[in-house]
Amino acid sequence: MSTTLTLTRGDITEQAVDAVVNAANSTLLGGGGVDGAIHRRGGPDILEECRALRDGTYFRGLPTGAAVATTAGRLPARWVIHTVGPRFTHQEDRSELLASCYRESLRVADELGARTVAFPAISAGIYGWPMEDAARIAVETVRAAQTSVEEVRFILFDEAAYEAFARQV
Ligand code: ADP
């Protein structure tokens, strides 16, 4: 089955989709950017589940490129899929880890039975990935993925991000 890719300018916490993807950090205990917005708007249930994950399977933290789901609390979505993007560096090519965030999030979405999934531009904020390249990796990886997800919606926070993604689709 083919997956439809769509672009929306806006705030990921407002998306009425089955699952929203969080650009988390490995602590799973909150941060800035998308992560901060999701925990603020979603309420304490999300953090509580994240803490439980840290007490169990992910006691060392969620590895970069991996993904795990929790409830979405008060968000319109049903689930939050947390993934940890790589920090951008000129010293090392971490593209494969960024691609892994998209692939692993879609794998988790398939496990949940999610049909619509919203992604932010993972790593392209605090983690410093150049937007043009982040958009290319995001779109190429989602296009190549084997998934039952019917719609992948990229949520772009500003015009520059939207334009960068629009050049790739
Ligand atoms: P990372 O730490 O992986 O770089 P960030 O959350 O800092 O993640 O940023 C990722 C991208 O998401 C950036 O382009 C940022 O502008 C954007 N962003 C920040 N807040 C939101 C939001 N509420 N909804 C959608 N995108 C957002």
Short mmCIF file of N, CA and C and ligand atoms in Angstrom, two decimals:
data_model
loop_
_atom_site.label_atom_id
_atom_site.label_comp_id
_atom_site.label_asym_id
_atom_site.label_seq_id
_atom_site.Cartn_x
_atom_site.Cartn_y
_atom_site.Cartn_z
N MET A 1 0.85 -1.19 0.00
CA MET A 1 0.00 0.00 0.00
C MET A 1 0.89 1.25 0.00
N SER A 2 0.46 2.28 -0.72
CA SER A 2 1.32 3.45 -0.77
C SER A 2 0.91 4.46 0.30
N THR A 3 1.89 5.17 0.78
CA THR A 3 1.70 6.15 1.84
C THR A 3 1.64 7.54 1.21
N THR A 4 0.64 8.31 1.59
CA THR A 4 0.53 9.69 1.11
C THR A 4 1.34 10.61 2.01
N LEU A 5 2.17 11.43 1.40
CA LEU A 5 2.95 12.43 2.16
C LEU A 5 2.28 13.78 2.02
N THR A 6 2.00 14.43 3.16
CA THR A 6 1.43 15.77 3.09
C THR A 6 2.25 16.73 3.95
N LEU A 7 2.16 18.01 3.64
CA LEU A 7 2.88 19.04 4.39
C LEU A 7 1.87 19.99 5.01
N THR A 8 2.07 20.33 6.28
CA THR A 8 1.21 21.28 6.96
C THR A 8 2.08 22.26 7.71
N ARG A 9 1.80 23.53 7.56
CA ARG A 9 2.48 24.53 8.36
C ARG A 9 1.72 24.64 9.67
N GLY A 10 2.37 24.45 10.81
CA GLY A 10 1.64 24.57 12.07
C GLY A 10 2.34 23.95 13.25
N ASP A 11 1.53 23.63 14.25
CA ASP A 11 2.01 23.14 15.54
C ASP A 11 1.64 21.66 15.66
N ILE A 12 2.60 20.82 15.91
CA ILE A 12 2.35 19.37 15.91
C ILE A 12 1.39 18.97 17.04
N THR A 13 1.35 19.74 18.11
CA THR A 13 0.47 19.36 19.24
C THR A 13 -1.01 19.51 18.89
N GLU A 14 -1.31 20.21 17.80
CA GLU A 14 -2.71 20.42 17.43
C GLU A 14 -3.22 19.42 16.40
N GLN A 15 -2.37 18.50 16.00
CA GLN A 15 -2.75 17.61 14.90
C GLN A 15 -3.66 16.47 15.36
N ALA A 16 -4.79 16.34 14.68
CA ALA A 16 -5.72 15.25 14.97
C ALA A 16 -5.35 14.05 14.09
N VAL A 17 -4.30 13.38 14.50
CA VAL A 17 -3.81 12.20 13.79
C VAL A 17 -3.76 11.06 14.81
N ASP A 18 -3.51 9.84 14.33
CA ASP A 18 -3.41 8.73 15.29
C ASP A 18 -2.18 8.90 16.18
N ALA A 19 -1.06 9.25 15.58
CA ALA A 19 0.17 9.38 16.37
C ALA A 19 0.96 10.62 15.94
N VAL A 20 1.49 11.33 16.94
CA VAL A 20 2.43 12.41 16.65
C VAL A 20 3.81 11.96 17.11
N VAL A 21 4.81 12.32 16.34
CA VAL A 21 6.18 11.94 16.68
C VAL A 21 6.84 13.09 17.43
N ASN A 22 7.47 12.74 18.53
CA ASN A 22 8.18 13.72 19.35
C ASN A 22 9.67 13.67 19.04
N ALA A 23 10.25 14.85 18.76
CA ALA A 23 11.71 14.96 18.64
C ALA A 23 12.25 15.05 20.06
N ALA A 24 12.37 13.89 20.69
CA ALA A 24 12.71 13.81 22.11
C ALA A 24 14.22 13.83 22.30
N ASN A 25 14.65 13.78 23.54
CA ASN A 25 16.06 13.50 23.80
C ASN A 25 16.12 12.19 24.57
N SER A 26 17.32 11.65 24.73
CA SER A 26 17.40 10.27 25.21
C SER A 26 16.93 10.11 26.66
N THR A 27 16.86 11.19 27.42
CA THR A 27 16.37 11.05 28.80
C THR A 27 14.89 10.72 28.83
N LEU A 28 14.16 11.07 27.79
CA LEU A 28 12.69 10.93 27.72
C LEU A 28 11.98 11.78 28.77
N LEU A 29 12.70 12.68 29.40
CA LEU A 29 12.10 13.43 30.51
C LEU A 29 11.80 14.88 30.15
N GLY A 30 11.70 15.15 28.87
CA GLY A 30 11.30 16.48 28.45
C GLY A 30 12.49 17.32 28.02
N GLY A 31 12.18 18.39 27.31
CA GLY A 31 13.23 19.28 26.79
C GLY A 31 12.58 20.48 26.14
N GLY A 32 13.27 21.08 25.19
CA GLY A 32 12.72 22.26 24.52
C GLY A 32 12.04 21.88 23.22
N GLY A 33 11.72 22.87 22.42
CA GLY A 33 11.17 22.65 21.08
C GLY A 33 9.91 21.80 21.08
N VAL A 34 9.84 20.85 20.18
CA VAL A 34 8.68 19.97 20.04
C VAL A 34 8.41 19.23 21.36
N ASP A 35 9.47 18.75 21.95
CA ASP A 35 9.40 17.98 23.20
C ASP A 35 8.68 18.79 24.29
N GLY A 36 9.13 20.02 24.48
CA GLY A 36 8.52 20.89 25.48
C GLY A 36 7.05 21.12 25.18
N ALA A 37 6.75 21.39 23.92
CA ALA A 37 5.36 21.67 23.52
C ALA A 37 4.46 20.46 23.76
N ILE A 38 4.94 19.28 23.43
CA ILE A 38 4.13 18.06 23.60
C ILE A 38 3.84 17.82 25.08
N HIS A 39 4.84 17.97 25.93
CA HIS A 39 4.61 17.74 27.36
C HIS A 39 3.72 18.83 27.97
N ARG A 40 3.90 20.06 27.52
CA ARG A 40 3.06 21.17 28.03
C ARG A 40 1.61 20.96 27.67
N ARG A 41 1.37 20.68 26.40
CA ARG A 41 -0.01 20.56 25.92
C ARG A 41 -0.62 19.21 26.27
N GLY A 42 0.21 18.18 26.33
CA GLY A 42 -0.30 16.82 26.55
C GLY A 42 -0.57 16.51 28.01
N GLY A 43 0.07 17.27 28.92
CA GLY A 43 -0.16 17.04 30.34
C GLY A 43 0.73 15.95 30.92
N PRO A 44 0.55 15.67 32.22
CA PRO A 44 1.49 14.84 32.98
C PRO A 44 1.47 13.34 32.66
N ASP A 45 0.40 12.85 32.02
CA ASP A 45 0.33 11.40 31.77
C ASP A 45 1.48 10.92 30.87
N ILE A 46 1.87 11.79 29.93
CA ILE A 46 2.93 11.40 28.99
C ILE A 46 4.24 11.22 29.76
N LEU A 47 4.54 12.20 30.60
CA LEU A 47 5.78 12.15 31.37
C LEU A 47 5.80 10.96 32.32
N GLU A 48 4.65 10.67 32.87
CA GLU A 48 4.57 9.53 33.79
C GLU A 48 4.93 8.23 33.06
N GLU A 49 4.40 8.07 31.86
CA GLU A 49 4.74 6.85 31.09
C GLU A 49 6.20 6.85 30.67
N CYS A 50 6.71 8.04 30.37
CA CYS A 50 8.14 8.13 30.01
C CYS A 50 9.00 7.71 31.20
N ARG A 51 8.63 8.15 32.39
CA ARG A 51 9.38 7.77 33.59
C ARG A 51 9.36 6.27 33.79
N ALA A 52 8.20 5.66 33.52
CA ALA A 52 8.09 4.20 33.67
C ALA A 52 9.03 3.50 32.67
N LEU A 53 9.12 4.05 31.47
CA LEU A 53 10.03 3.46 30.47
C LEU A 53 11.49 3.57 30.95
N ARG A 54 11.80 4.73 31.59
CA ARG A 54 13.17 4.91 32.11
C ARG A 54 13.45 3.98 33.29
N ASP A 55 12.42 3.61 34.02
CA ASP A 55 12.62 2.68 35.13
C ASP A 55 12.72 1.23 34.64
N GLY A 56 12.33 1.00 33.40
CA GLY A 56 12.33 -0.36 32.87
C GLY A 56 13.28 -0.51 31.70
N THR A 57 12.69 -0.78 30.53
CA THR A 57 13.47 -1.10 29.33
C THR A 57 14.58 -0.08 29.02
N TYR A 58 14.27 1.19 29.21
CA TYR A 58 15.21 2.23 28.76
C TYR A 58 15.88 2.93 29.94
N PHE A 59 16.36 2.13 30.87
CA PHE A 59 16.99 2.73 32.06
C PHE A 59 18.26 3.50 31.70
N ARG A 60 18.86 3.18 30.55
CA ARG A 60 20.02 3.96 30.09
C ARG A 60 19.60 5.12 29.18
N GLY A 61 18.31 5.26 28.95
CA GLY A 61 17.82 6.28 28.02
C GLY A 61 17.47 5.64 26.69
N LEU A 62 16.69 6.35 25.90
CA LEU A 62 16.32 5.85 24.57
C LEU A 62 17.48 6.15 23.62
N PRO A 63 18.01 5.13 22.93
CA PRO A 63 19.16 5.38 22.05
C PRO A 63 18.80 6.27 20.86
N THR A 64 19.76 7.00 20.37
CA THR A 64 19.57 7.81 19.17
C THR A 64 19.15 6.90 18.01
N GLY A 65 18.12 7.34 17.30
CA GLY A 65 17.63 6.56 16.15
C GLY A 65 16.55 5.55 16.50
N ALA A 66 16.28 5.37 17.80
CA ALA A 66 15.24 4.43 18.24
C ALA A 66 13.93 5.19 18.48
N ALA A 67 12.82 4.43 18.65
CA ALA A 67 11.51 5.05 18.86
C ALA A 67 10.69 4.20 19.82
N VAL A 68 9.86 4.87 20.62
CA VAL A 68 8.98 4.16 21.56
C VAL A 68 7.71 4.99 21.74
N ALA A 69 6.60 4.30 21.97
CA ALA A 69 5.30 5.00 22.06
C ALA A 69 4.82 5.13 23.50
N THR A 70 4.08 6.21 23.75
CA THR A 70 3.32 6.38 25.00
C THR A 70 1.93 6.89 24.62
N THR A 71 1.11 7.04 25.65
CA THR A 71 -0.17 7.73 25.49
C THR A 71 0.09 9.16 25.00
N ALA A 72 -0.96 9.81 24.50
CA ALA A 72 -0.81 11.21 24.10
C ALA A 72 -1.47 12.16 25.09
N GLY A 73 -1.89 11.65 26.24
CA GLY A 73 -2.46 12.53 27.26
C GLY A 73 -3.63 13.34 26.71
N ARG A 74 -3.53 14.65 26.87
CA ARG A 74 -4.62 15.54 26.44
C ARG A 74 -4.50 16.01 24.99
N LEU A 75 -3.52 15.51 24.26
CA LEU A 75 -3.39 15.90 22.84
C LEU A 75 -4.52 15.25 22.04
N PRO A 76 -4.88 15.83 20.90
CA PRO A 76 -5.91 15.20 20.06
C PRO A 76 -5.47 13.85 19.50
N ALA A 77 -4.17 13.63 19.39
CA ALA A 77 -3.67 12.35 18.89
C ALA A 77 -3.90 11.24 19.92
N ARG A 78 -3.78 9.99 19.47
CA ARG A 78 -3.94 8.87 20.41
C ARG A 78 -2.63 8.49 21.08
N TRP A 79 -1.56 8.59 20.30
CA TRP A 79 -0.25 8.18 20.82
C TRP A 79 0.80 9.24 20.50
N VAL A 80 1.83 9.25 21.35
CA VAL A 80 3.05 9.99 21.02
C VAL A 80 4.14 8.93 20.78
N ILE A 81 4.82 9.06 19.66
CA ILE A 81 5.97 8.19 19.40
C ILE A 81 7.22 9.04 19.61
N HIS A 82 7.99 8.68 20.61
CA HIS A 82 9.19 9.45 20.96
C HIS A 82 10.38 8.88 20.19
N THR A 83 11.12 9.75 19.55
CA THR A 83 12.34 9.29 18.87
C THR A 83 13.44 10.30 19.15
N VAL A 84 14.66 9.82 19.16
CA VAL A 84 15.80 10.69 19.48
C VAL A 84 16.64 10.90 18.23
N GLY A 85 16.59 12.12 17.71
CA GLY A 85 17.39 12.45 16.54
C GLY A 85 18.85 12.65 16.93
N PRO A 86 19.75 12.51 15.95
CA PRO A 86 21.17 12.80 16.21
C PRO A 86 21.42 14.30 16.20
N ARG A 87 22.38 14.73 17.00
CA ARG A 87 22.86 16.12 16.89
C ARG A 87 23.67 16.23 15.62
N PHE A 88 23.52 17.34 14.92
CA PHE A 88 24.31 17.55 13.70
C PHE A 88 25.75 17.88 14.08
N THR A 89 26.68 17.30 13.32
CA THR A 89 28.09 17.64 13.47
C THR A 89 28.77 17.56 12.11
N HIS A 90 29.77 18.38 11.89
CA HIS A 90 30.55 18.30 10.65
C HIS A 90 31.58 17.18 10.71
N GLN A 91 31.83 16.65 11.89
CA GLN A 91 32.90 15.66 12.07
C GLN A 91 32.50 14.26 11.63
N GLU A 92 31.20 14.00 11.56
CA GLU A 92 30.74 12.63 11.33
C GLU A 92 29.41 12.68 10.58
N ASP A 93 29.21 11.76 9.65
CA ASP A 93 27.92 11.71 8.94
C ASP A 93 26.92 10.86 9.74
N ARG A 94 25.96 11.52 10.33
CA ARG A 94 24.97 10.82 11.16
C ARG A 94 23.62 10.67 10.44
N SER A 95 23.64 10.79 9.11
CA SER A 95 22.39 10.72 8.33
C SER A 95 21.63 9.42 8.58
N GLU A 96 22.38 8.34 8.73
CA GLU A 96 21.73 7.03 8.88
C GLU A 96 20.92 6.99 10.19
N LEU A 97 21.43 7.66 11.21
CA LEU A 97 20.69 7.72 12.49
C LEU A 97 19.43 8.55 12.33
N LEU A 98 19.52 9.63 11.55
CA LEU A 98 18.33 10.45 11.33
C LEU A 98 17.28 9.66 10.53
N ALA A 99 17.74 8.95 9.50
CA ALA A 99 16.82 8.11 8.72
C ALA A 99 16.17 7.06 9.63
N SER A 100 16.95 6.51 10.54
CA SER A 100 16.45 5.49 11.46
C SER A 100 15.29 6.02 12.32
N CYS A 101 15.35 7.30 12.69
CA CYS A 101 14.24 7.89 13.47
C CYS A 101 12.92 7.76 12.72
N TYR A 102 12.95 8.05 11.43
CA TYR A 102 11.71 7.97 10.62
C TYR A 102 11.28 6.51 10.45
N ARG A 103 12.24 5.65 10.11
CA ARG A 103 11.91 4.23 9.92
C ARG A 103 11.38 3.60 11.20
N GLU A 104 12.07 3.83 12.31
CA GLU A 104 11.67 3.21 13.58
C GLU A 104 10.33 3.76 14.06
N SER A 105 10.09 5.05 13.86
CA SER A 105 8.80 5.63 14.25
C SER A 105 7.67 4.99 13.44
N LEU A 106 7.90 4.77 12.18
CA LEU A 106 6.87 4.12 11.34
C LEU A 106 6.68 2.66 11.74
N ARG A 107 7.77 2.01 12.14
CA ARG A 107 7.65 0.62 12.60
C ARG A 107 6.78 0.57 13.86
N VAL A 108 7.02 1.48 14.79
CA VAL A 108 6.21 1.56 16.02
C VAL A 108 4.77 1.91 15.66
N ALA A 109 4.57 2.82 14.73
CA ALA A 109 3.22 3.19 14.29
C ALA A 109 2.49 1.97 13.74
N ASP A 110 3.17 1.15 12.98
CA ASP A 110 2.56 -0.08 12.45
C ASP A 110 2.17 -1.02 13.58
N GLU A 111 3.04 -1.15 14.56
CA GLU A 111 2.73 -2.01 15.72
C GLU A 111 1.48 -1.52 16.44
N LEU A 112 1.32 -0.21 16.52
CA LEU A 112 0.15 0.37 17.21
C LEU A 112 -1.11 0.27 16.36
N GLY A 113 -0.94 0.12 15.06
CA GLY A 113 -2.08 0.18 14.15
C GLY A 113 -2.43 1.60 13.75
N ALA A 114 -1.50 2.53 13.90
CA ALA A 114 -1.75 3.93 13.53
C ALA A 114 -1.79 4.06 12.01
N ARG A 115 -2.77 4.80 11.54
CA ARG A 115 -2.92 4.99 10.08
C ARG A 115 -2.45 6.37 9.63
N THR A 116 -2.51 7.35 10.56
CA THR A 116 -2.06 8.70 10.24
C THR A 116 -1.01 9.12 11.27
N VAL A 117 0.11 9.61 10.78
CA VAL A 117 1.23 9.95 11.66
C VAL A 117 1.79 11.32 11.28
N ALA A 118 1.97 12.18 12.30
CA ALA A 118 2.55 13.51 12.06
C ALA A 118 3.98 13.55 12.58
N PHE A 119 4.88 14.02 11.73
CA PHE A 119 6.30 14.15 12.10
C PHE A 119 6.70 15.62 12.12
N PRO A 120 7.54 16.02 13.07
CA PRO A 120 8.21 17.32 12.96
C PRO A 120 9.49 17.13 12.14
N ALA A 121 10.21 18.22 11.92
CA ALA A 121 11.51 18.12 11.23
C ALA A 121 12.56 17.71 12.27
N ILE A 122 12.66 16.40 12.47
CA ILE A 122 13.52 15.85 13.53
C ILE A 122 14.97 16.34 13.36
N SER A 123 15.58 16.72 14.43
CA SER A 123 16.98 17.19 14.52
C SER A 123 17.22 18.59 13.94
N ALA A 124 16.22 19.16 13.29
CA ALA A 124 16.45 20.44 12.59
C ALA A 124 16.24 21.67 13.46
N GLY A 125 16.07 21.46 14.77
CA GLY A 125 15.92 22.60 15.69
C GLY A 125 17.14 22.70 16.59
N ILE A 126 16.95 22.37 17.85
CA ILE A 126 18.03 22.46 18.84
C ILE A 126 19.22 21.59 18.43
N TYR A 127 18.99 20.48 17.74
CA TYR A 127 20.08 19.57 17.35
C TYR A 127 20.83 20.02 16.09
N GLY A 128 20.40 21.14 15.51
CA GLY A 128 21.25 21.85 14.55
C GLY A 128 21.38 21.31 13.14
N TRP A 129 20.53 20.35 12.74
CA TRP A 129 20.67 19.79 11.39
C TRP A 129 20.21 20.82 10.35
N PRO A 130 20.99 21.05 9.29
CA PRO A 130 20.56 22.00 8.26
C PRO A 130 19.21 21.58 7.66
N MET A 131 18.26 22.49 7.60
CA MET A 131 16.88 22.16 7.25
C MET A 131 16.76 21.48 5.89
N GLU A 132 17.49 21.97 4.91
CA GLU A 132 17.40 21.41 3.56
C GLU A 132 17.73 19.91 3.56
N ASP A 133 18.80 19.56 4.26
CA ASP A 133 19.25 18.18 4.32
C ASP A 133 18.33 17.34 5.21
N ALA A 134 17.84 17.93 6.29
CA ALA A 134 16.90 17.23 7.17
C ALA A 134 15.63 16.88 6.39
N ALA A 135 15.19 17.80 5.55
CA ALA A 135 13.98 17.58 4.74
C ALA A 135 14.22 16.46 3.72
N ARG A 136 15.38 16.48 3.09
CA ARG A 136 15.70 15.45 2.08
C ARG A 136 15.70 14.06 2.73
N ILE A 137 16.37 13.93 3.86
CA ILE A 137 16.45 12.62 4.54
C ILE A 137 15.05 12.18 4.98
N ALA A 138 14.27 13.10 5.53
CA ALA A 138 12.92 12.77 6.00
C ALA A 138 12.07 12.23 4.85
N VAL A 139 12.04 12.96 3.75
CA VAL A 139 11.16 12.59 2.64
C VAL A 139 11.65 11.30 1.96
N GLU A 140 12.94 11.20 1.72
CA GLU A 140 13.48 9.98 1.09
C GLU A 140 13.21 8.75 1.94
N THR A 141 13.39 8.88 3.24
CA THR A 141 13.25 7.72 4.12
C THR A 141 11.79 7.28 4.21
N VAL A 142 10.89 8.24 4.34
CA VAL A 142 9.46 7.89 4.44
C VAL A 142 8.99 7.27 3.11
N ARG A 143 9.46 7.83 1.99
CA ARG A 143 9.07 7.27 0.69
C ARG A 143 9.52 5.83 0.52
N ALA A 144 10.68 5.51 1.07
CA ALA A 144 11.25 4.17 0.88
C ALA A 144 10.75 3.16 1.91
N ALA A 145 10.05 3.65 2.94
CA ALA A 145 9.68 2.77 4.06
C ALA A 145 8.57 1.79 3.67
N GLN A 146 8.65 0.59 4.22
CA GLN A 146 7.58 -0.39 4.10
C GLN A 146 6.68 -0.19 5.31
N THR A 147 5.50 0.34 5.10
CA THR A 147 4.64 0.65 6.25
C THR A 147 3.17 0.59 5.85
N SER A 148 2.32 0.32 6.83
CA SER A 148 0.87 0.35 6.60
C SER A 148 0.28 1.72 6.88
N VAL A 149 1.10 2.66 7.33
CA VAL A 149 0.62 4.02 7.59
C VAL A 149 0.12 4.63 6.27
N GLU A 150 -1.09 5.19 6.33
CA GLU A 150 -1.69 5.70 5.09
C GLU A 150 -1.30 7.14 4.80
N GLU A 151 -1.17 7.94 5.87
CA GLU A 151 -0.76 9.32 5.67
C GLU A 151 0.36 9.70 6.62
N VAL A 152 1.44 10.20 6.05
CA VAL A 152 2.50 10.82 6.85
C VAL A 152 2.40 12.31 6.61
N ARG A 153 2.18 13.04 7.70
CA ARG A 153 2.01 14.50 7.62
C ARG A 153 3.23 15.15 8.27
N PHE A 154 3.97 15.88 7.48
CA PHE A 154 5.09 16.63 8.05
C PHE A 154 4.56 17.97 8.54
N ILE A 155 4.82 18.28 9.82
CA ILE A 155 4.33 19.53 10.39
C ILE A 155 5.51 20.49 10.50
N LEU A 156 5.41 21.55 9.73
CA LEU A 156 6.53 22.49 9.66
C LEU A 156 6.15 23.78 10.38
N PHE A 157 7.03 24.15 11.28
CA PHE A 157 6.72 25.22 12.23
C PHE A 157 6.85 26.60 11.61
N ASP A 158 7.72 26.75 10.65
CA ASP A 158 7.89 28.08 10.03
C ASP A 158 7.98 27.94 8.51
N GLU A 159 7.93 29.09 7.86
CA GLU A 159 7.88 29.12 6.40
C GLU A 159 9.13 28.48 5.77
N ALA A 160 10.28 28.74 6.36
CA ALA A 160 11.54 28.21 5.80
C ALA A 160 11.52 26.68 5.82
N ALA A 161 11.05 26.12 6.92
CA ALA A 161 10.96 24.66 7.02
C ALA A 161 9.95 24.13 6.00
N TYR A 162 8.83 24.81 5.90
CA TYR A 162 7.80 24.38 4.93
C TYR A 162 8.37 24.39 3.51
N GLU A 163 9.06 25.46 3.16
CA GLU A 163 9.64 25.57 1.80
C GLU A 163 10.67 24.47 1.55
N ALA A 164 11.48 24.18 2.56
CA ALA A 164 12.51 23.13 2.40
C ALA A 164 11.85 21.78 2.13
N PHE A 165 10.80 21.47 2.85
CA PHE A 165 10.09 20.20 2.62
C PHE A 165 9.36 20.22 1.28
N ALA A 166 8.80 21.36 0.94
CA ALA A 166 8.05 21.45 -0.32
C ALA A 166 8.98 21.19 -1.52
N ARG A 167 10.25 21.53 -1.40
CA ARG A 167 11.20 21.26 -2.49
C ARG A 167 11.50 19.78 -2.65
N GLN A 168 11.18 18.99 -1.63
CA GLN A 168 11.51 17.56 -1.67
C GLN A 168 10.35 16.67 -2.08
N VAL A 169 9.11 17.17 -1.96
CA VAL A 169 7.97 16.26 -2.24
C VAL A 169 7.43 16.47 -3.66
P1 ADP B 1 15.63 18.62 17.74
O1 ADP B 1 16.10 18.70 19.17
O2 ADP B 1 15.47 17.19 17.25
O3 ADP B 1 16.41 19.49 16.82
P2 ADP B 1 13.44 20.57 18.03
O4 ADP B 1 12.16 20.31 18.74
O5 ADP B 1 14.39 21.54 18.64
O6 ADP B 1 14.10 19.13 17.78
O7 ADP B 1 13.13 21.10 16.57
C1 ADP B 1 12.72 20.30 15.47
C2 ADP B 1 11.92 21.16 14.51
O8 ADP B 1 10.60 21.31 15.03
C3 ADP B 1 12.44 22.58 14.30
O9 ADP B 1 12.29 22.91 12.93
C4 ADP B 1 11.51 23.43 15.17
O10 ADP B 1 11.35 24.75 14.65
C5 ADP B 1 10.21 22.68 15.02
N1 ADP B 1 9.22 22.87 16.10
C6 ADP B 1 9.37 23.42 17.33
N2 ADP B 1 8.21 23.40 18.01
C7 ADP B 1 7.29 22.80 17.19
C8 ADP B 1 5.88 22.49 17.29
N3 ADP B 1 5.18 22.77 18.40
N4 ADP B 1 5.30 21.87 16.24
C9 ADP B 1 5.98 21.56 15.13
N5 ADP B 1 7.29 21.83 14.95
C10 ADP B 1 7.93 22.45 15.97
#
